[in-house]
XYZ file of C-alpha atoms in Angstrom:
340
model
C 15.732 -34.304 -47.836
C 17.387 -36.416 -44.125
C 15.194 -35.674 -42.051
C 17.612 -36.781 -39.472
C 19.302 -33.737 -39.713
C 21.614 -34.046 -42.858
C 20.352 -31.138 -44.583
C 22.137 -27.809 -43.852
C 19.889 -24.467 -42.733
C 17.364 -23.579 -40.722
C 14.580 -25.875 -40.995
C 11.042 -24.466 -42.028
C 8.096 -25.225 -42.121
C 8.501 -26.931 -45.458
C 10.455 -29.023 -44.591
C 8.242 -30.572 -41.978
C 6.053 -30.790 -44.476
C 7.630 -32.597 -46.822
C 8.626 -34.821 -43.935
C 5.310 -35.511 -42.926
C 4.109 -36.390 -46.409
C 1.244 -33.257 -46.055
C 0.663 -29.959 -47.399
C 2.347 -26.428 -46.138
C -0.532 -25.602 -45.216
C -2.284 -28.659 -42.771
C 1.152 -28.685 -41.331
C 0.759 -25.121 -40.323
C -2.965 -25.666 -38.644
C -1.486 -28.526 -36.964
C 1.689 -26.642 -35.389
C -0.848 -24.202 -34.541
C -3.812 -26.530 -32.945
C -5.866 -25.193 -35.763
C -7.734 -26.055 -38.344
C -9.835 -29.619 -39.164
C -7.256 -32.718 -39.785
C -7.923 -36.487 -37.984
C -5.709 -36.224 -34.325
C -3.349 -38.645 -35.938
C -2.578 -36.289 -38.629
C -1.763 -33.275 -35.896
C 0.124 -35.695 -33.902
C 2.378 -37.304 -36.890
C 3.065 -33.388 -37.794
C 4.288 -32.064 -33.922
C 6.612 -35.440 -33.413
C 8.067 -35.192 -36.871
C 8.576 -31.302 -36.150
C 10.255 -32.331 -33.101
C 12.264 -34.694 -34.758
C 13.896 -32.349 -37.685
C 14.028 -29.816 -34.928
C 12.033 -27.124 -36.226
C 11.677 -23.544 -34.544
C 8.128 -21.434 -35.300
C 9.831 -17.787 -37.050
C 8.978 -16.032 -33.668
C 7.554 -13.447 -36.009
C 5.224 -14.833 -38.444
C 3.602 -16.195 -35.717
C 3.145 -13.494 -33.689
C 1.507 -12.234 -36.683
C -0.431 -15.336 -37.278
C -1.852 -15.179 -33.236
C -1.598 -11.753 -32.265
C 0.503 -12.088 -29.870
C 4.696 -11.594 -29.207
C 5.319 -14.766 -26.700
C 6.958 -12.690 -24.751
C 6.578 -11.372 -20.870
C 8.001 -8.555 -19.000
C 9.756 -9.148 -15.713
C 9.971 -5.832 -13.897
C 12.282 -5.537 -10.610
C 13.521 -2.853 -8.284
C 15.460 -6.533 -6.533
C 18.828 -5.346 -7.632
C 20.589 -8.146 -5.722
C 18.462 -11.231 -6.998
C 17.995 -12.612 -3.559
C 14.071 -12.574 -4.595
C 13.781 -11.759 -7.765
C 16.576 -15.323 -8.986
C 13.858 -17.698 -7.918
C 11.153 -16.767 -8.895
C 12.340 -15.237 -12.491
C 13.219 -19.596 -12.487
C 9.750 -20.376 -11.925
C 8.068 -18.092 -14.477
C 10.376 -19.490 -17.078
C 9.839 -23.265 -15.939
C 6.088 -22.569 -16.360
C 6.356 -20.697 -19.622
C 9.046 -22.682 -21.717
C 6.514 -25.129 -22.761
C 4.208 -22.901 -24.031
C 7.125 -20.999 -26.103
C 6.922 -18.048 -24.100
C 9.810 -15.969 -23.505
C 10.842 -14.139 -20.456
C 13.093 -11.175 -20.222
C 14.199 -8.893 -16.802
C 14.547 -5.151 -16.836
C 16.078 -4.360 -13.222
C 14.810 -0.935 -12.133
C 16.089 -0.395 -8.505
C 14.235 2.287 -6.612
C 14.652 4.672 -9.567
C 11.078 5.528 -10.747
C 11.763 7.595 -14.623
C 13.800 4.080 -15.241
C 10.970 1.997 -14.427
C 8.700 4.270 -16.601
C 11.591 3.735 -19.339
C 11.586 -0.339 -18.983
C 8.012 0.046 -19.292
C 7.793 1.976 -22.261
C 10.298 -0.335 -23.353
C 8.427 -3.647 -22.925
C 4.915 -2.293 -24.349
C 6.703 -0.938 -27.430
C 8.184 -4.833 -28.086
C 4.342 -5.406 -27.427
C 4.684 -7.636 -24.750
C 2.053 -10.636 -23.609
C 2.296 -9.298 -19.554
C 4.276 -7.791 -17.615
C 4.595 -10.037 -13.952
C 6.113 -6.935 -11.792
C 8.418 -8.399 -8.321
C 10.566 -7.143 -5.581
C 12.252 -7.157 -2.115
C 9.362 -6.779 -0.041
C 5.702 -7.480 0.309
C 4.137 -4.357 1.530
C 6.179 -1.890 -1.349
C 4.769 -0.803 -4.633
C 7.225 -0.818 -7.615
C 8.409 2.748 -8.151
C 6.428 3.115 -11.676
C 2.395 2.747 -11.719
C 1.604 0.057 -13.175
C -2.078 0.743 -13.691
C -3.849 0.953 -16.503
C -1.216 0.005 -18.844
C -2.591 -2.204 -22.391
C -1.471 -5.708 -21.079
C -1.829 -7.507 -17.889
C -0.197 -6.934 -14.815
C 0.411 -10.405 -12.354
C 2.084 -9.242 -9.419
C 4.880 -11.695 -7.070
C 6.111 -11.040 -4.198
C 5.318 -7.558 -4.319
C 2.611 -4.945 -2.971
C 0.166 -5.099 -6.291
C -2.551 -2.526 -7.149
C -6.954 -2.773 -6.697
C -8.093 -5.182 -8.262
C -5.352 -7.154 -9.445
C -3.569 -10.349 -8.646
C -1.136 -10.615 -6.438
C 1.187 -13.951 -5.215
C 2.962 -13.767 -1.842
C 4.588 -16.496 0.846
C 2.369 -17.290 3.510
C 4.620 -15.493 5.980
C 2.340 -16.210 9.362
C 2.294 -19.799 8.804
C 5.627 -20.084 7.749
C 6.601 -18.689 11.282
C 4.094 -21.527 12.787
C 5.330 -24.427 10.959
C 9.382 -23.054 12.798
C 7.820 -22.358 16.025
C 5.787 -25.424 16.542
C 8.489 -27.812 15.256
C 10.757 -26.084 18.073
C 7.848 -26.626 20.644
C 7.429 -30.074 19.167
C 11.297 -30.986 19.675
C 10.532 -29.915 23.687
C 11.582 -25.725 23.423
C 10.151 -23.381 26.019
C 12.132 -20.742 26.152
C 11.838 -19.649 22.530
C 13.179 -16.158 21.408
C 12.237 -14.026 18.481
C 15.158 -12.317 16.788
C 14.048 -10.594 13.694
C 13.762 -6.975 11.562
C 12.416 -3.954 11.376
C 9.262 -3.675 12.794
C 7.978 -1.884 10.155
C 8.098 -4.561 7.353
C 4.770 -6.274 7.121
C 6.607 -9.904 7.128
C 7.913 -9.010 10.025
C 4.653 -8.458 11.993
C 3.112 -11.600 10.023
C 5.428 -13.532 11.281
C 6.302 -12.048 14.844
C 1.771 -12.320 15.467
C 2.648 -16.058 14.343
C 5.188 -17.138 16.918
C 3.522 -15.203 19.882
C 0.179 -17.231 18.718
C 2.047 -20.220 19.058
C 3.734 -19.700 22.232
C 0.655 -18.440 23.201
C 1.896 -14.754 24.787
C 4.756 -11.772 24.284
C 7.318 -13.785 24.713
C 10.895 -12.336 23.581
C 10.444 -10.464 20.717
C 13.865 -8.500 19.168
C 13.182 -6.209 16.039
C 16.408 -4.920 14.374
C 18.450 -5.004 10.849
C 18.409 -7.850 8.376
C 22.407 -8.898 8.984
C 23.800 -11.276 10.140
C 25.417 -8.420 12.775
C 22.559 -7.731 14.240
C 22.007 -11.394 15.449
C 25.179 -11.479 17.134
C 24.234 -8.406 18.609
C 21.059 -9.897 20.007
C 22.436 -12.644 21.269
C 24.716 -10.343 23.673
C 22.219 -8.496 24.663
C 20.372 -11.861 25.466
C 23.193 -13.519 26.876
C 24.812 -10.293 29.298
C 21.501 -9.417 30.433
C 19.566 -10.965 33.767
C 17.096 -13.914 33.858
C 16.776 -17.122 32.150
C 18.155 -17.454 29.140
C 16.410 -19.250 25.685
C 16.687 -22.847 24.681
C 15.469 -21.672 21.198
C 16.103 -18.774 18.733
C 13.748 -18.353 15.620
C 15.120 -15.640 13.637
C 13.350 -13.570 11.030
C 16.093 -14.089 7.879
C 18.862 -16.312 7.883
C 21.527 -13.766 7.619
C 20.284 -12.822 11.596
C 20.257 -16.932 12.265
C 24.397 -16.971 11.048
C 25.042 -14.574 13.231
C 23.130 -15.762 16.322
C 24.932 -19.323 15.510
C 28.418 -17.561 15.749
C 27.881 -15.190 18.967
C 26.284 -18.568 20.506
C 29.455 -20.795 20.188
C 31.983 -17.615 21.298
C 29.774 -18.470 24.412
C 30.663 -22.058 24.873
C 26.921 -22.846 23.780
C 26.693 -25.241 21.710
C 23.626 -25.580 18.932
C 21.482 -27.133 19.058
C 22.352 -29.177 22.219
C 21.579 -26.744 24.609
C 19.895 -23.980 22.199
C 18.285 -25.030 18.898
C 17.929 -22.038 16.207
C 15.540 -21.704 13.127
C 15.766 -19.078 10.556
C 13.294 -18.192 7.863
C 13.955 -17.505 3.622
C 15.696 -20.897 3.306
C 18.708 -19.194 1.455
C 20.916 -22.091 0.276
C 24.352 -20.357 0.143
C 23.673 -18.921 3.896
C 21.629 -21.828 5.876
C 24.130 -24.439 4.579
C 27.351 -22.959 4.982
C 25.990 -21.827 8.350
C 27.626 -24.518 11.397
C 25.780 -26.657 12.474
C 23.685 -25.975 8.712
C 20.194 -23.878 9.166
C 17.189 -25.279 9.655
C 15.410 -22.594 8.113
C 12.069 -22.034 6.178
C 11.838 -21.898 2.643
C 9.193 -19.340 0.565
C 8.367 -21.763 -2.206
C 9.683 -18.187 -4.578
C 9.920 -20.927 -7.261
C 6.821 -22.197 -7.198
C 4.789 -18.685 -6.573
C 6.686 -17.684 -9.742
C 4.801 -20.690 -11.271
C 1.765 -19.663 -10.456
C 2.400 -16.282 -11.343
C 3.489 -17.192 -14.727
C 1.340 -19.290 -15.516
C -1.221 -16.312 -14.359
C -0.293 -13.630 -16.728
C -0.503 -16.258 -19.273
C -3.774 -17.226 -19.240
C -4.924 -13.043 -18.847
C -2.954 -13.128 -22.074
C -4.901 -15.533 -23.364
C -7.899 -13.913 -22.323
C -9.150 -16.557 -19.987
C -10.956 -15.255 -16.868
C -9.001 -15.119 -13.504
C -10.069 -14.251 -9.882
C -8.061 -10.998 -8.494
C -7.141 -10.699 -5.503
C -4.108 -12.098 -3.351
C -2.832 -15.410 -3.190
C -0.670 -16.736 -0.399
C 0.812 -20.002 -0.921
C 2.469 -22.240 1.967
C 5.894 -21.842 2.668
C 7.433 -24.825 3.750
C 9.756 -25.888 6.655
C 13.244 -27.234 5.786
C 15.141 -29.396 8.510
C 19.105 -29.579 9.162
C 21.578 -30.163 11.928
C 20.649 -26.624 13.759
C 17.199 -27.473 15.599
C 18.560 -31.358 16.691
C 16.094 -33.434 14.717
C 15.493 -35.134 11.049
C 12.984 -33.441 9.166
C 8.959 -35.198 9.775
C 7.884 -37.442 7.292
C 5.432 -36.899 4.693
């Protein structure tokens, strides 16, 4: 056989064994990290398997380990704003473990959610990751008492579950403290609906940093609200803000547009900071928008490794894990990124 790829068709365990000069049984044990053999033999078999392009038969591998090497990802975030970076992190974490991820979007339909959960269980997934579009709402399907482990990422989990979420308060502190460091003293906060957990967390951190109530305006997650809020402030009485901390990037872009229409320069007259670091919005705002990144990809990576650990029977402490956010500094607040 031409190990470099001269043989046509699928490379099998027989081919790997022949190329490595070992028995089929030894080759199988080496690739599955079982059996007793020298470290040199095990590494040689694994190296040759990679060189010849051997891909284990998923069914045979599953029968041997009693696992399917698949993870289900369930979400009601059909727009994908939060789910796509989470999924990228999950896939990145699991690909080296030979685990595949398949996504099921359930919108907010309980019956559709149950259909997808049943389908996942029929496919014998090793675990399920549930993710959504806000931290303080569960998906519209019961995921308790399933025969496989369930991990929650960017959605509310069940009691005694493992839940990953971004640290909204810490992210808001990063933003407001940076504005203070830039010499801004009249910082207003324009944000989304007050009934969102993330809004209350960010607002609380904003008030802690400025040392008072401050100007907080609750509204909608939309550019139009950012534009409207600026109109209300500039059409009102009193001293105007020299900085605006916004609850998301869409609000921030609306605010920047409204300020420009009034001849107010960003960042010379007013600094603006957003939240989410949604590249398609933050990068295209003029000037480009400083924003808080929730590190959703890292959140997905941690969730993926955790569901893998649970599927393999390793102990994992239940509870909520809050991952720190990161401030991405661009031109909208008039300073370069802090040194790391």
